[in-house]
mmCIF file of C-alpha atoms in Angstrom:
data_model
loop_
_atom_site.group_PDB
_atom_site.id
_atom_site.type_symbol
_atom_site.label_atom_id
_atom_site.label_comp_id
_atom_site.label_asym_id
_atom_site.label_seq_id
_atom_site.Cartn_x
_atom_site.Cartn_y
_atom_site.Cartn_z
ATOM 1 C CA MET A 1 18.105 -24.326 7.454
ATOM 2 C CA ARG A 2 19.175 -20.863 8.575
ATOM 3 C CA ILE A 3 17.580 -17.872 6.843
ATOM 4 C CA LEU A 4 18.895 -14.322 7.192
ATOM 5 C CA ALA A 5 16.273 -11.601 6.703
ATOM 6 C CA ASP A 6 16.560 -7.869 7.238
ATOM 7 C CA LEU A 7 14.257 -6.555 9.942
ATOM 8 C CA HIS A 8 12.041 -4.122 8.044
ATOM 9 C CA HIS A 9 8.957 -4.013 10.277
ATOM 10 C CA ALA A 10 7.406 -6.401 12.784
ATOM 11 C CA ASP A 11 4.377 -7.472 10.702
ATOM 12 C CA LEU A 12 6.566 -8.524 7.813
ATOM 13 C CA TYR A 13 9.324 -10.054 9.919
ATOM 14 C CA GLU A 14 6.921 -12.235 11.878
ATOM 15 C CA SER A 15 5.328 -13.386 8.622
ATOM 16 C CA LEU A 16 8.808 -14.424 7.484
ATOM 17 C CA MET A 17 9.231 -16.293 10.766
ATOM 18 C CA LEU A 18 6.125 -18.308 9.912
ATOM 19 C CA LEU A 19 7.484 -18.892 6.419
ATOM 20 C CA ALA A 20 10.805 -20.063 7.852
ATOM 21 C CA GLY A 21 8.888 -22.489 10.035
ATOM 22 C CA ARG A 22 7.154 -23.953 6.989
ATOM 23 C CA LEU A 23 10.583 -24.413 5.418
ATOM 24 C CA GLY A 24 11.794 -26.170 8.560
ATOM 25 C CA GLY A 25 14.230 -23.348 9.225
ATOM 26 C CA GLU A 26 15.220 -20.608 11.640
ATOM 27 C CA LEU A 27 14.962 -16.894 10.840
ATOM 28 C CA LEU A 28 17.792 -14.577 11.864
ATOM 29 C CA ARG A 29 18.249 -10.829 11.436
ATOM 30 C CA PRO A 30 21.479 -8.910 10.831
ATOM 31 C CA LYS A 31 22.908 -8.116 14.268
ATOM 32 C CA GLY A 32 25.554 -5.538 15.070
ATOM 33 C CA PHE A 33 26.758 -2.309 13.486
ATOM 34 C CA GLU A 34 29.391 -4.116 11.416
ATOM 35 C CA TRP A 35 26.697 -4.783 8.810
ATOM 36 C CA GLN A 36 26.257 -1.028 8.464
ATOM 37 C CA ASP A 37 29.965 -0.159 8.730
ATOM 38 C CA ARG A 38 30.704 -2.479 5.788
ATOM 39 C CA ASN A 39 27.900 -0.872 3.714
ATOM 40 C CA ILE A 40 25.928 -4.113 3.544
ATOM 41 C CA TRP A 41 22.983 -2.918 5.622
ATOM 42 C CA GLY A 42 22.099 0.154 3.638
ATOM 43 C CA PRO A 43 19.882 2.750 5.371
ATOM 44 C CA ASN A 44 21.909 5.900 6.018
ATOM 45 C CA GLU A 45 20.892 6.193 9.647
ATOM 46 C CA PRO A 46 22.899 7.384 12.677
ATOM 47 C CA LYS A 47 23.838 4.649 15.109
ATOM 48 C CA PRO A 48 21.128 5.451 17.711
ATOM 49 C CA VAL A 49 18.460 5.036 15.003
ATOM 50 C CA ALA A 50 20.068 2.031 13.320
ATOM 51 C CA ALA A 51 20.242 0.329 16.710
ATOM 52 C CA GLN A 52 16.524 -0.489 16.640
ATOM 53 C CA TRP A 53 17.173 -2.858 13.719
ATOM 54 C CA LEU A 54 20.771 -3.932 14.292
ATOM 55 C CA HIS A 55 21.172 -3.965 18.054
ATOM 56 C CA ASN A 56 18.114 -3.618 20.274
ATOM 57 C CA SER A 57 15.678 -6.046 18.677
ATOM 58 C CA HIS A 58 14.540 -9.095 20.645
ATOM 59 C CA TYR A 59 14.576 -11.260 17.498
ATOM 60 C CA PRO A 60 17.524 -13.701 17.221
ATOM 61 C CA GLY A 61 20.370 -12.269 15.161
ATOM 62 C CA LEU A 62 23.495 -13.105 13.187
ATOM 63 C CA THR A 63 26.623 -10.962 13.423
ATOM 64 C CA LEU A 64 28.766 -10.337 10.381
ATOM 65 C CA ALA A 65 31.602 -12.353 11.925
ATOM 66 C CA GLU A 66 29.249 -15.289 12.514
ATOM 67 C CA CYS A 67 27.987 -15.008 8.954
ATOM 68 C CA LEU A 68 31.499 -15.091 7.530
ATOM 69 C CA ASP A 69 32.287 -18.147 9.618
ATOM 70 C CA ASN A 70 29.024 -19.980 8.955
ATOM 71 C CA PRO A 71 26.826 -18.370 6.280
ATOM 72 C CA PRO A 72 23.050 -18.798 6.159
ATOM 73 C CA ASP A 73 21.395 -21.065 3.628
ATOM 74 C CA MET A 74 19.262 -18.268 2.193
ATOM 75 C CA VAL A 75 18.821 -14.501 2.475
ATOM 76 C CA ILE A 76 15.531 -12.586 2.212
ATOM 77 C CA ILE A 77 15.742 -8.790 1.831
ATOM 78 C CA SER A 78 12.703 -6.499 1.968
ATOM 79 C CA ASN A 79 14.091 -2.975 2.525
ATOM 80 C CA ILE A 80 14.832 -1.035 -0.666
ATOM 81 C CA SER A 81 18.015 0.339 0.934
ATOM 82 C CA ASN A 82 19.374 -3.116 1.748
ATOM 83 C CA PHE A 83 19.046 -5.264 -1.354
ATOM 84 C CA ARG A 84 22.022 -3.957 -3.290
ATOM 85 C CA GLY A 85 24.437 -4.287 -0.350
ATOM 86 C CA PHE A 86 23.381 -7.813 0.619
ATOM 87 C CA LYS A 87 23.266 -8.983 -2.983
ATOM 88 C CA LYS A 88 26.789 -7.716 -3.610
ATOM 89 C CA PHE A 89 28.160 -9.167 -0.362
ATOM 90 C CA PHE A 90 26.719 -12.652 -0.855
ATOM 91 C CA SER A 91 27.458 -12.791 -4.583
ATOM 92 C CA LYS A 92 31.110 -12.091 -3.817
ATOM 93 C CA ASN A 93 31.580 -14.188 -0.686
ATOM 94 C CA PHE A 94 28.919 -16.917 -0.876
ATOM 95 C CA PRO A 95 27.588 -17.117 -4.447
ATOM 96 C CA ALA A 96 25.708 -20.361 -3.775
ATOM 97 C CA VAL A 97 23.472 -18.635 -1.177
ATOM 98 C CA PRO A 98 20.273 -17.392 -2.886
ATOM 99 C CA VAL A 99 19.298 -13.789 -2.145
ATOM 100 C CA VAL A 100 15.518 -13.343 -2.357
ATOM 101 C CA LEU A 101 13.873 -9.949 -2.759
ATOM 102 C CA GLN A 102 10.636 -9.619 -0.799
ATOM 103 C CA VAL A 103 8.542 -6.886 -2.422
ATOM 104 C CA GLY A 104 5.979 -5.373 -0.084
ATOM 105 C CA ASN A 105 5.752 -1.850 -1.514
ATOM 106 C CA THR A 106 4.890 -0.641 -5.007
ATOM 107 C CA TRP A 107 8.456 -0.541 -6.285
ATOM 108 C CA GLY A 108 9.451 -1.126 -9.906
ATOM 109 C CA HIS A 109 11.704 -3.825 -11.300
ATOM 110 C CA TRP A 110 13.576 -1.142 -13.294
ATOM 111 C CA GLN A 111 14.835 0.695 -10.199
ATOM 112 C CA PRO A 112 18.635 0.503 -9.831
ATOM 113 C CA GLU A 113 18.297 -0.583 -6.195
ATOM 114 C CA PHE A 114 17.058 -3.978 -7.422
ATOM 115 C CA GLU A 115 19.717 -4.735 -9.993
ATOM 116 C CA GLY A 116 20.392 -8.459 -10.018
ATOM 117 C CA ALA A 117 17.106 -9.481 -8.368
ATOM 118 C CA GLU A 118 16.647 -13.072 -9.522
ATOM 119 C CA TYR A 119 14.200 -14.449 -6.959
ATOM 120 C CA VAL A 120 11.172 -12.358 -6.009
ATOM 121 C CA LEU A 121 8.572 -12.925 -3.299
ATOM 122 C CA ASN A 122 5.893 -10.407 -4.213
ATOM 123 C CA SER A 123 3.014 -9.303 -1.983
ATOM 124 C CA THR A 124 2.026 -6.411 -4.258
ATOM 125 C CA ALA A 125 0.384 -6.002 -7.675
ATOM 126 C CA THR A 126 3.671 -4.995 -9.337
ATOM 127 C CA ALA A 127 5.304 -7.006 -12.143
ATOM 128 C CA TRP A 128 8.847 -8.435 -12.058
ATOM 129 C CA PRO A 129 9.354 -9.818 -15.568
ATOM 130 C CA ASN A 130 13.121 -10.333 -15.267
ATOM 131 C CA ALA A 131 12.976 -12.616 -12.233
ATOM 132 C CA LYS A 132 14.119 -16.222 -12.696
ATOM 133 C CA ALA A 133 11.591 -17.266 -10.049
ATOM 134 C CA HIS A 134 8.608 -15.195 -8.911
ATOM 135 C CA ALA A 135 5.813 -15.880 -6.419
ATOM 136 C CA ARG A 136 2.890 -13.563 -5.749
ATOM 137 C CA TYR A 137 1.534 -14.292 -2.298
ATOM 138 C CA HIS A 138 -0.068 -12.953 0.885
ATOM 139 C CA PRO A 139 2.262 -12.856 3.905
ATOM 140 C CA GLU A 140 0.969 -15.132 6.637
ATOM 141 C CA PHE A 141 0.130 -13.885 10.127
ATOM 142 C CA LYS A 142 -1.224 -15.347 13.325
ATOM 143 C CA PHE A 143 -4.852 -14.637 14.125
ATOM 144 C CA GLU A 144 -7.838 -16.060 15.935
ATOM 145 C CA ARG A 145 -11.382 -15.055 15.052
ATOM 146 C CA VAL A 146 -13.430 -14.016 18.037
ATOM 147 C CA ALA A 147 -17.052 -12.975 18.422
ATOM 148 C CA VAL A 148 -17.460 -9.194 18.562
ATOM 149 C CA PRO A 149 -19.981 -8.464 21.360
ATOM 150 C CA ASP A 150 -20.840 -4.994 20.042
ATOM 151 C CA PRO A 151 -19.775 -4.213 16.457
ATOM 152 C CA ARG A 152 -20.471 -0.486 16.797
ATOM 153 C CA LYS A 153 -16.781 0.228 17.184
ATOM 154 C CA VAL A 154 -14.394 1.599 14.563
ATOM 155 C CA LEU A 155 -10.628 1.126 14.624
ATOM 156 C CA GLY A 156 -8.139 3.262 12.723
ATOM 157 C CA LEU A 157 -4.525 2.105 12.385
ATOM 158 C CA LEU A 158 -2.157 4.576 10.768
ATOM 159 C CA HIS A 159 1.168 6.212 11.551
ATOM 160 C CA PHE A 160 1.252 10.009 11.344
ATOM 161 C CA PRO A 161 -2.226 10.550 9.857
ATOM 162 C CA ASP A 162 -2.600 13.628 7.697
ATOM 163 C CA ASN A 163 -5.257 16.305 8.100
ATOM 164 C CA ALA A 164 -7.558 14.765 5.480
ATOM 165 C CA TYR A 165 -7.601 11.469 7.401
ATOM 166 C CA LEU A 166 -8.152 13.181 10.743
ATOM 167 C CA LYS A 167 -11.055 15.273 9.458
ATOM 168 C CA ARG A 168 -12.874 12.337 7.860
ATOM 169 C CA PHE A 169 -12.342 10.195 10.941
ATOM 170 C CA ASP A 170 -13.506 12.967 13.291
ATOM 171 C CA ASP A 171 -16.542 13.756 11.121
ATOM 172 C CA LEU A 172 -17.532 10.085 11.124
ATOM 173 C CA GLU A 173 -17.179 9.909 14.899
ATOM 174 C CA LYS A 174 -19.411 12.955 15.323
ATOM 175 C CA ALA A 175 -22.007 11.447 12.970
ATOM 176 C CA LEU A 176 -22.167 8.256 15.084
ATOM 177 C CA PRO A 177 -22.196 9.559 18.674
ATOM 178 C CA SER A 178 -23.305 6.239 20.194
ATOM 179 C CA TRP A 179 -20.352 4.391 18.606
ATOM 180 C CA GLU A 180 -16.805 4.035 19.910
ATOM 181 C CA PHE A 181 -13.774 5.088 17.883
ATOM 182 C CA LYS A 182 -10.049 4.459 18.366
ATOM 183 C CA MET A 183 -7.129 5.599 16.237
ATOM 184 C CA HIS A 184 -3.748 4.002 16.958
ATOM 185 C CA GLY A 185 -0.321 4.511 15.444
ATOM 186 C CA ALA A 186 2.728 6.700 15.872
ATOM 187 C CA GLY A 187 1.502 10.286 15.949
ATOM 188 C CA SER A 188 -2.155 9.236 16.206
ATOM 189 C CA ARG A 189 -4.444 10.431 18.932
ATOM 190 C CA ASP A 190 -4.575 7.114 20.819
ATOM 191 C CA LEU A 191 -0.819 6.509 20.334
ATOM 192 C CA ALA A 192 1.107 3.565 18.956
ATOM 193 C CA VAL A 193 0.506 -0.069 19.857
ATOM 194 C CA THR A 194 2.715 -3.134 19.563
ATOM 195 C CA LEU A 195 2.015 -5.944 17.126
ATOM 196 C CA ASP A 196 0.884 -8.117 20.041
ATOM 197 C CA GLU A 197 -1.750 -5.498 20.869
ATOM 198 C CA VAL A 198 -3.152 -5.225 17.353
ATOM 199 C CA GLN A 199 -5.099 -8.495 17.206
ATOM 200 C CA PRO A 200 -7.085 -7.808 20.402
ATOM 201 C CA LEU A 201 -8.031 -4.452 18.886
ATOM 202 C CA HIS A 202 -9.478 -6.234 15.844
ATOM 203 C CA GLY A 203 -11.420 -8.389 18.307
ATOM 204 C CA TRP A 204 -12.656 -5.220 20.010
ATOM 205 C CA ALA A 205 -13.693 -3.429 16.815
ATOM 206 C CA GLY A 206 -16.427 -4.260 14.361
ATOM 207 C CA PHE A 207 -14.853 -2.265 11.530
ATOM 208 C CA LEU A 208 -11.470 -1.048 10.316
ATOM 209 C CA TYR A 209 -11.160 2.479 8.934
ATOM 210 C CA GLN A 210 -8.210 2.668 6.524
ATOM 211 C CA LEU A 211 -7.620 5.901 4.632
ATOM 212 C CA LYS A 212 -4.054 6.098 3.357
ATOM 213 C CA ASN A 213 -2.806 8.701 0.918
ATOM 214 C CA ILE A 214 0.805 7.543 0.598
ATOM 215 C CA ASP A 215 2.129 4.336 -0.880
ATOM 216 C CA ASP A 216 0.759 1.100 0.494
ATOM 217 C CA GLY A 217 1.736 -2.315 -0.770
ATOM 218 C CA HIS A 218 0.336 -5.446 0.799
ATOM 219 C CA GLY A 219 -1.885 -3.854 3.459
ATOM 220 C CA PHE A 220 -1.307 -5.930 6.604
ATOM 221 C CA ASN A 221 -3.996 -4.096 8.574
ATOM 222 C CA LEU A 222 -6.635 -4.756 5.926
ATOM 223 C CA HIS A 223 -5.821 -8.441 5.570
ATOM 224 C CA ARG A 224 -5.795 -8.981 9.317
ATOM 225 C CA ALA A 225 -9.174 -7.230 9.615
ATOM 226 C CA TRP A 226 -10.716 -9.322 6.830
ATOM 227 C CA ALA A 227 -9.316 -12.540 8.305
ATOM 228 C CA MET A 228 -10.976 -11.599 11.594
ATOM 229 C CA GLY A 229 -14.245 -10.871 9.763
ATOM 230 C CA ASN A 230 -14.125 -7.063 10.084
ATOM 231 C CA PRO A 231 -15.593 -5.131 7.137
ATOM 232 C CA CYS A 232 -13.367 -2.206 6.158
ATOM 233 C CA ALA A 233 -14.018 1.391 5.174
ATOM 234 C CA LEU A 234 -11.055 2.257 2.952
ATOM 235 C CA ASN A 235 -10.161 4.692 0.214
ATOM 236 C CA TYR A 236 -10.690 2.967 -3.120
ATOM 237 C CA SER A 237 -8.506 5.599 -4.831
ATOM 238 C CA MET A 238 -5.522 3.911 -3.161
ATOM 239 C CA TYR A 239 -6.440 0.272 -2.803
ATOM 240 C CA LEU A 240 -8.217 -0.709 -6.004
ATOM 241 C CA SER A 241 -4.839 -0.723 -7.752
ATOM 242 C CA ARG A 242 -3.155 -2.673 -4.952
ATOM 243 C CA HIS A 243 -2.916 -6.371 -4.133
ATOM 244 C CA ALA A 244 -5.633 -5.958 -1.491
ATOM 245 C CA CYS A 245 -8.225 -5.291 -4.209
ATOM 246 C CA LEU A 246 -8.764 -9.065 -4.545
ATOM 247 C CA ASN A 247 -10.773 -8.910 -1.344
ATOM 248 C CA VAL A 248 -12.717 -5.715 -2.070
ATOM 249 C CA ILE A 249 -16.386 -6.460 -2.715
ATOM 250 C CA ASP A 250 -18.224 -3.181 -2.461
ATOM 251 C CA GLY A 251 -20.851 -3.125 0.267
ATOM 252 C CA VAL A 252 -19.755 -6.519 1.614
ATOM 253 C CA THR A 253 -16.102 -6.608 2.617
ATOM 254 C CA ALA A 254 -15.448 -2.930 1.998
ATOM 255 C CA PHE A 255 -16.853 0.514 1.392
ATOM 256 C CA ASP A 256 -15.196 3.612 -0.058
ATOM 257 C CA CYS A 257 -14.589 5.979 2.846
ATOM 258 C CA GLU A 258 -14.116 8.882 0.409
ATOM 259 C CA ARG A 259 -17.789 8.750 -0.554
ATOM 260 C CA PRO A 260 -20.139 11.293 1.076
ATOM 261 C CA LEU A 261 -20.255 10.975 4.852
ATOM 262 C CA GLU A 262 -23.917 9.958 4.968
ATOM 263 C CA GLN A 263 -23.195 6.979 2.694
ATOM 264 C CA VAL A 264 -20.354 5.771 4.907
ATOM 265 C CA VAL A 265 -22.597 6.119 7.968
ATOM 266 C CA ARG A 266 -25.357 4.119 6.271
ATOM 267 C CA PHE A 267 -22.940 1.334 5.335
ATOM 268 C CA LEU A 268 -21.679 1.052 8.912
ATOM 269 C CA GLU A 269 -25.144 1.118 10.467
ATOM 270 C CA GLU A 270 -26.578 -1.462 8.062
ATOM 271 C CA ALA A 271 -23.580 -3.759 8.455
ATOM 272 C CA ALA A 272 -23.690 -3.460 12.260
ATOM 273 C CA ALA A 273 -27.394 -4.431 12.262
ATOM 274 C CA ASP A 274 -26.587 -7.679 10.410
ATOM 275 C CA TYR A 275 -23.074 -8.090 11.705
ATOM 276 C CA ASP A 276 -22.663 -11.824 12.377
ATOM 277 C CA ARG A 277 -23.733 -12.821 8.862
ATOM 278 C CA ARG A 278 -21.682 -10.053 7.256
ATOM 279 C CA SER A 279 -18.622 -10.895 9.333
ATOM 280 C CA ASP A 280 -18.779 -14.561 8.331
ATOM 281 C CA GLU A 281 -18.995 -13.542 4.672
ATOM 282 C CA VAL A 282 -15.978 -11.217 5.000
ATOM 283 C CA ALA A 283 -13.875 -13.981 6.582
ATOM 284 C CA ARG A 284 -15.046 -16.495 3.956
ATOM 285 C CA ILE A 285 -14.032 -14.219 1.073
ATOM 286 C CA TRP A 286 -10.618 -13.566 2.621
ATOM 287 C CA ASP A 287 -10.066 -17.302 3.032
ATOM 288 C CA ILE A 288 -10.977 -17.974 -0.596
ATOM 289 C CA ASN A 289 -8.353 -15.492 -1.795
ATOM 290 C CA CYS A 290 -5.640 -15.742 0.855
ATOM 291 C CA ASN A 291 -5.763 -19.142 2.588
ATOM 292 C CA PRO A 292 -2.204 -19.687 3.937
ATOM 293 C CA GLU A 293 -2.223 -23.476 3.602
ATOM 294 C CA ARG A 294 -3.264 -23.347 -0.045
ATOM 295 C CA GLU A 295 -0.763 -20.608 -0.878
ATOM 296 C CA TRP A 296 2.013 -22.621 0.731
ATOM 297 C CA THR A 297 1.184 -25.751 -1.257
ATOM 298 C CA GLU A 298 0.407 -24.124 -4.607
ATOM 299 C CA THR A 299 2.724 -21.098 -4.673
ATOM 300 C CA LEU A 300 5.408 -20.851 -2.023
ATOM 301 C CA GLN A 301 6.612 -24.432 -1.741
ATOM 302 C CA PRO A 302 7.196 -24.743 -5.525
ATOM 303 C CA PHE A 303 8.959 -21.355 -5.512
ATOM 304 C CA PHE A 304 11.454 -22.389 -2.848
ATOM 305 C CA GLU A 305 11.971 -25.818 -4.378
ATOM 306 C CA ARG A 306 13.300 -24.007 -7.467
ATOM 307 C CA ILE A 307 15.928 -21.984 -5.621
ATOM 308 C CA ILE A 308 17.087 -24.082 -2.654
#
């Protein structure tokens, strides 16, 4: 089986690679500017920017000419700007090829960009009542739990943090002078890291600090931290209405980082003093809610059996 999926971001794409493996298939991305020139690949980006998705990526790709000659068995689209173009192209040229919408942000089924969405893989809390087949799931990722020698370390992962984030993070660092703090991401003080560098950072840190004031859907950073056994300080105002809320147990897996600073400090210090037990509990709770093997058997395999 050959599966074509738009390259949205590395976390998501590599989760789809794992999914393709479970289906016994190979994942391919659109390759070449012809996809854009024909208005199939939708983002209105100049060629030098579009190249990072259509040309320069190291992931195996499928050109438009190759697709026309030998189409994939299934298409999975996750970028809001791409669904309409790919749906139209495959409905016209290869109507037997199912086009699956992967929802990873808090979009709505009523938006015109998703007209004709029949098959929905949903990693958010949103509803898609018009879908012929729908599966709510947690994207899989590779991880390996490791012992954290010193949990008094806090990791922030966020692109272009705003001033509110920076102030809270800096204030927390000043309140815990014997602790270590790192903040990674594009525009962050410790700069961006690759996906391959993220897991070792979770092994380095005892805690994830996640304050996000713009839309967040699945929350890859949170789920990876919980799988590794890292308690998280996050803003409940964002995440309690998101899919990640399944794993939020106040004072155990998570703490509201918008509470007064002294309360956040107390949570971190108390959790660090009893870290091994707390970490095991965090990982156990994540596994109860998000175990990849169980989700494959109970949710994803039946979903794909309906459409393939």
